[in-house]
Every structure is written in structure tokens, then in C-alpha cells.
Amino acid sequence: MVTEEIHLNDYLQSIGVESVETDLGEYIQQLDGEAPYHIVTPAMHKSKEDVAKLFAEKLGTDPKATPEQLTLTARDILREKYVQAQVGVTGANFIVSDVGGIAVTENEGNARLSCAWPDTHIVIAGIEKVIPSIADLGLFWPLLATFGTGQQVTVYNSLVTGPRQPGETDGPTDMYVILLDNGRTEILADERQRESLYCIRCGACLNACPIYKNIGGHAYGATYSGPIGSVITPHLKGMDEYKHLSFASSLCGNCTEVCAVKINLHELLLENRYASVRAGQSELLEKIAWRAWKQAMLFRPALNLATGKMKNWFVNKVVTGWTAQRGELHFPEKTFNQRWKEKYGDR
Ligand code: SF4
């Protein structure tokens, strides 16, 4: 995901370097020219028939091929790429500081092959991936597996501490680790938002989110989708352009409830809303509407001036932004004060 974040593939292709995704889901998405749909399962929105059709179009396979046949086709193609590639690029699920290694957890073995076959191995990982000790993997590896894919532990778990050493026969001759900031130190400096850097990218909050389940990953228009994407994207890519993600939430709190590392996601969405309002990024019409609402709420007689019909007309026909995506509002004909008076007199 971190290479998606910096659009590495696009850049490499623009300078004439062939760059091939090796995770099967990512490979499918790359063949289709689409961004990942989900941070753990990039092609989850495609059926096996969709993938068979895509492979038939792009790779000339049988349009009725089974998932096993499709997987074997991808495997054959990718094995050849590992042998030819000069550079293998991986991320790191964790960077383990006491042993100076990167920890990678996966189910397909593709990261392991990318580390081992090419002459040069480049690791790109966010600075938040650093954990203190190898002992911490005893917690974090199973935690990520359980919350990510429901496994007790994933199939391949690798700890890579450097390139090939004298006397060894396998591995790259060079290994580079690039620590990516890209806005993370600013999140770290923000006392309230800091906890979003705890994220281990398990994807559980996406799976639990009613918004994500309805609109899907691509609608976010960002690398990281779902609740965690809505929290961090405005900070990574600009509050003004991405603040709307934090507003597109029912704040039901499902994400917070399922989060593997207990990030207060729905409260951080609210924090983003406060931040954007404090930064003066609200629309003029919205500011006027809230000011009018405040004045009306502070002065009851003003609210009582309008009849129910007038209020209905105003909110449904004048403030059309409300009804564009929601049902009409219907105010009762009598005001609250009138109804109170009828029921309780002057009490
Ligand atoms: S915010 Fe929590 S639940 Fe969502 S991906 Fe990160 S660790 Fe997983």
C-alpha cells in the first residue's frame, strides 16, 4: 500500500521501467488498470468470472478458467518475472529496531521471493512501522493475521536483516530500507491524531464500516479507504481537498469497536471535522445556515413566526442541498409553544 501511496508504479512506468505487482490481488488490479479496492484484499470486489474474463482479455487464457487455473497462470508469469527482475520492492509490516530487520507477513510468498531473487532489495515503509523488539512480533504477527484475514497466523512470516552475507548462496547483494514520512511527522505532532499512527493496516475497520460496505473502496478516491483512510488521508493529502471523507460517516463507532489496536476512529473523524471548521474550510452557505440556526435557536419567538407550511417550504425547496440526498423534512403545523400551551396551559 505504501508504494500505492507514493504512486511508485506510475512513476516507474513513466520513465520506462517495467514494474509488476506480485501479490495476486494487486496483480489482478494492475492488469485491470485499477487501484486496490481494499487494503488487505485488493481485488475483493471482483468475482471469479470477472477475473477469468480479465485474464482472457489480457493474457489470452480460457474465459471459463477456474480460480485454480487462473492462479497457476499468474504464478507461471510471475515466477519468470522474479528471475528476470533487477530490483525487488517490498513494504514491511513492521520494522524491528533491536535486530535491525524488517518483518513481512503474507500468504502467497511473493514478498519473500521479491526479497530473495533480484540482486537489489528495496524496502519502503512508513516511519510508524517501527516496533522496539523482536519479542513484540509475538503479539503483532498473530494480531495482524487474526484481524486481517481471520487466521491465527499467516502462512509466510519473514524477518530480513540484510543482504546476502559472505558464504551465503541466496539473497540480494544490496538491500536498502527507505523510511517514508509523507505527512506522518505532522500526524505525530498532533496530540489528538497521533494514535492513528498505531494502525497495523489489518483492514478490520473497513470490513465493519457500513459506509465502506455501501460505497466500496474506490469511492474514497484515496489510497487508504474505509474509516482509517478517512482519518489519515486529510492529513497525508491535504485537509481542504479530503476533509469530506471525515464528514461521510454515520459515526456509528463500529470501526472503533473492531480496531485491532483500539484507535478511537470515530472520534478522530470528529476531530478532523473540528480541524476543518477551525481552519475556515466550511462553505459560505453552510456558515450562514449554521449562524441562522444558532440565532433562531437562541430566540424562540423567531422560530414561532413561521407556520409549519412555511418551514417545510424553506427547508425542502430553498435549502435544496438537504433534499438532494435525503427525504423531505416535515414540520408540524403547530409550534412547540402552541402544543405545550394546549397541553399544559401556562405552566
Ligand atoms: S485502524 Fe485499526 S482496524 Fe483499521 S486497519 Fe488500522 S488497525 Fe486495522
GROMACS .gro file of C-alpha atoms in nm, residues 300 303-308 311 332-340:
model
   17
  300ARG     CA    1  -3.768   3.114   2.031
  303LEU     CA    2  -3.889   3.025   1.527
  304ASN     CA    3  -4.258   3.062   1.605
  305LEU     CA    4  -4.306   3.331   1.345
  306ALA     CA    5  -4.317   3.084   1.060
  307THR     CA    6  -4.601   2.835   1.016
  308GLY     CA    7  -4.530   2.467   0.957
  311LYS     CA    8  -4.084   2.591   0.735
  332PRO     CA    9  -4.584   2.005   1.239
  333GLU     CA   10  -4.833   2.283   1.169
  334LYS     CA   11  -4.835   2.396   1.532
  335THR     CA   12  -4.524   2.523   1.705
  336PHE     CA   13  -4.381   2.358   2.012
  337ASN     CA   14  -4.501   2.650   2.228
  338GLN     CA   15  -4.857   2.621   2.094
  339ARG     CA   16  -4.868   2.249   2.163
  340TRP     CA   17  -4.724   2.297   2.512
   0.00000   0.00000   0.00000
